[in-house]
Steps between C-alpha positions, in 0.01 A plus 500: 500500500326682270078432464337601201167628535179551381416217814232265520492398906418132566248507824444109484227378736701653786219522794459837621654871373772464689648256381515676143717838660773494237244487250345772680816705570554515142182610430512769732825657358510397130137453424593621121707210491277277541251332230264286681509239759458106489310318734426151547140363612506509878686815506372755793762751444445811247734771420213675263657460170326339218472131468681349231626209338896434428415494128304851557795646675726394213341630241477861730853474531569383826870378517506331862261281701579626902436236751333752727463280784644388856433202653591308810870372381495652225416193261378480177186250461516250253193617283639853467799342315281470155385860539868592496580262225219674279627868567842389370349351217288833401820666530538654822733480763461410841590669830443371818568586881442144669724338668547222283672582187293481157815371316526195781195358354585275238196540208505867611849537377502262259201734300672798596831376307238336214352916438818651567317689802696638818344379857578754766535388856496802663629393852792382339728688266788338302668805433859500678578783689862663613558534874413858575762822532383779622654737258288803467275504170308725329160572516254605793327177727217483755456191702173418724628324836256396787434458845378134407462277157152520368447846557465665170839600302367339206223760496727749626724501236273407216243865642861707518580390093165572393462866721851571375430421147238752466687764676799476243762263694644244251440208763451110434392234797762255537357154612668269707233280607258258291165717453714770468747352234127416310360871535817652364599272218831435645731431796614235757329330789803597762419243787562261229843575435816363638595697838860649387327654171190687633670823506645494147130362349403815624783658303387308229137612557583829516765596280701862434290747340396856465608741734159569529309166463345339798431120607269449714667131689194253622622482853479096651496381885642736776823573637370400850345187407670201608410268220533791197780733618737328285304635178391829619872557563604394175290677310562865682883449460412449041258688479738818661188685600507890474157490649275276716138453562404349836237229487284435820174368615384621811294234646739222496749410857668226392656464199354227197565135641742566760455639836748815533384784545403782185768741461458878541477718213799706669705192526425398117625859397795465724610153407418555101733828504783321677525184342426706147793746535651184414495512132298887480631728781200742410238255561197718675129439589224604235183412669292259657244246386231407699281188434161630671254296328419306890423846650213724436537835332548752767748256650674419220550941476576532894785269423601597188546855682715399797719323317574768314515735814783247637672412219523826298413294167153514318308157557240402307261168347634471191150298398290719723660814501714516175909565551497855368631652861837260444520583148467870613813410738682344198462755246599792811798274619626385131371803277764464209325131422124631422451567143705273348261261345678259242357550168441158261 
């Protein structure tokens, strides 16, 4: 799917800030794609954009109302179904990351077809895709893994693209989740797709390119989590990683909602290079990314440090810290693909 910005993000009356994180997500990443938001009275939840009205955002140019919310089930409430109708009649289009689809919804639709506008569910793509191959491709590719889901590839990925940008690399994020498909424009929720064709979405995601062009793959689950494995798996074997980032937070024992046991870093790096040979024999370690936002500054450097020390890799915050010791890795490991900065 393909989301046409400038955005205006729909906040609701959601109850607290965290409820709006896609909105804020978006904000955080592609803040100059973003007009304004819209809030409705009751609304506790501010991403610090202006206030404005759908006709406002029209007539600024916004082409698509974001649903910028998560709620418990993912529903859409009844009296946010005339807000929706109203940005489709102003002209824009609607994208939206609920669980519910917008084009389920019978008057949502129904306008939508009336103002020839597109509705994008975002956690479900109706694009087909081929069952993957594994033939080699063109075109350099950088996918975050982790120790755990939730602990920061998003942000990984989305820091390397913008520290590689302004060192010369020609490198685009490639999303495969919702807030990331709505940050970058573009790309496919993967634990939404059918099991036998996660691999060639990927391929789909990420197709041949320059010799010298990176993507940057939005990592998903864990390879040693029982419930996600399945999608972390698929995803390495498309995405044919020539490089991997390491994802970890070091507080956590127990992996999210189940009780085994967090992996090692040492056994993610083993296990990614193994099962990667698969489909990219060169597959190698990059660097590590260290969510340290629940320790306190000297802490957060003591580890950062003996990781380092142990695993021979530069780790880093990429929020905290910035990812310019892995992007010093990248450009010493790969040095033929810095410089080569598409032009148009």
């Amino acid at each position: 799917m393909l989301i046409r910005h400038p955005y205006l993000l729909f906040l609701s009356d959601v109850p607290d800030q965290l409820s709006a994180k896609t909105a804020q997500g978006i904000v955080d990443w592609r803040r100059d794609w973003c007009l304004g938001q819209l809030r409705l009275p009751g609304c506790k939840a501010d991403t610090g954009l202006p206030d404005k009205t759908i006709q406002q955002a029209a007539d600024e140019g916004a082409r698509t109302l974001i649903v910028g919310v998560v709620n418990a089930g993912g529903i859409l409430p009844d009296h946010w179904i005339g807000v929706i109708q109203e940005a489709l009649a102003a002209g824009l289009d609607v994208a939206s990351g609920l669980h519910v689809r917008l084009s389920s919804i019978p008057a949502i639709a129904d306008t939508a077809r009336e103002c020839d506008r597109e509705l994008f569910d975002v956690r479900h793509s109706d694009q087909r895709f081929a069952v993957g191959k594994g033939t080699k491709r063109s075109g350099m590719r950088l996918l975050t893994v982790g120790t755990d889901c939730s602990v920061g590839k998003k942000y990984a990925a989305l820091a390397l693209e913008k520290e590689m940008r302004a060192r010369g690399f020609d490198a685009d994020f490639k999303a495969t989740g919702q807030t990331g498909v709505f940050i970058s424009g573009r790309g496919v929720a993967i634990d939404a797709v059918v099991a036998d064709f996660i691999s060639g979405a990927v391929e789909w995601i990420s197709p041949a390119a320059d010799i010298s062009h990176w993507d940057l793959i939005e990592g998903q689950g864990s390879l040693f989590h029982p419930s996600f494995a399945g999608v972390s798996l698929g995803l390495l074997h498309g995405a044919q990683a020539d490089a991997f980032v390491v994802c970890h937070e070091p507080t956590r024992r127990t992996m999210r909602g189940v009780a085994h046991p967090l992996p090692t870093i040492r056994e993610v790096i083993d296990m990614t290079v193994r099962l990667g040979a698969l489909t990219n024999p060169g597959i190698r370690p990059i660097g590590i990314s260290v969510n340290t936002q629940a320790l306190d500054e000297k802490t957060a450097t003591e580890t950062l440090k003996r990781l380092q020390d142990e695993h021979f890799l530069p780790a880093t915050d990429p929020i905290r810290f910035g990812v310019g010791p892995i992007v010093d890795r990248i450009a010493a490991d790969f040095p033929l693909t810095r410089g080569a900065v598409k032009v148009g």
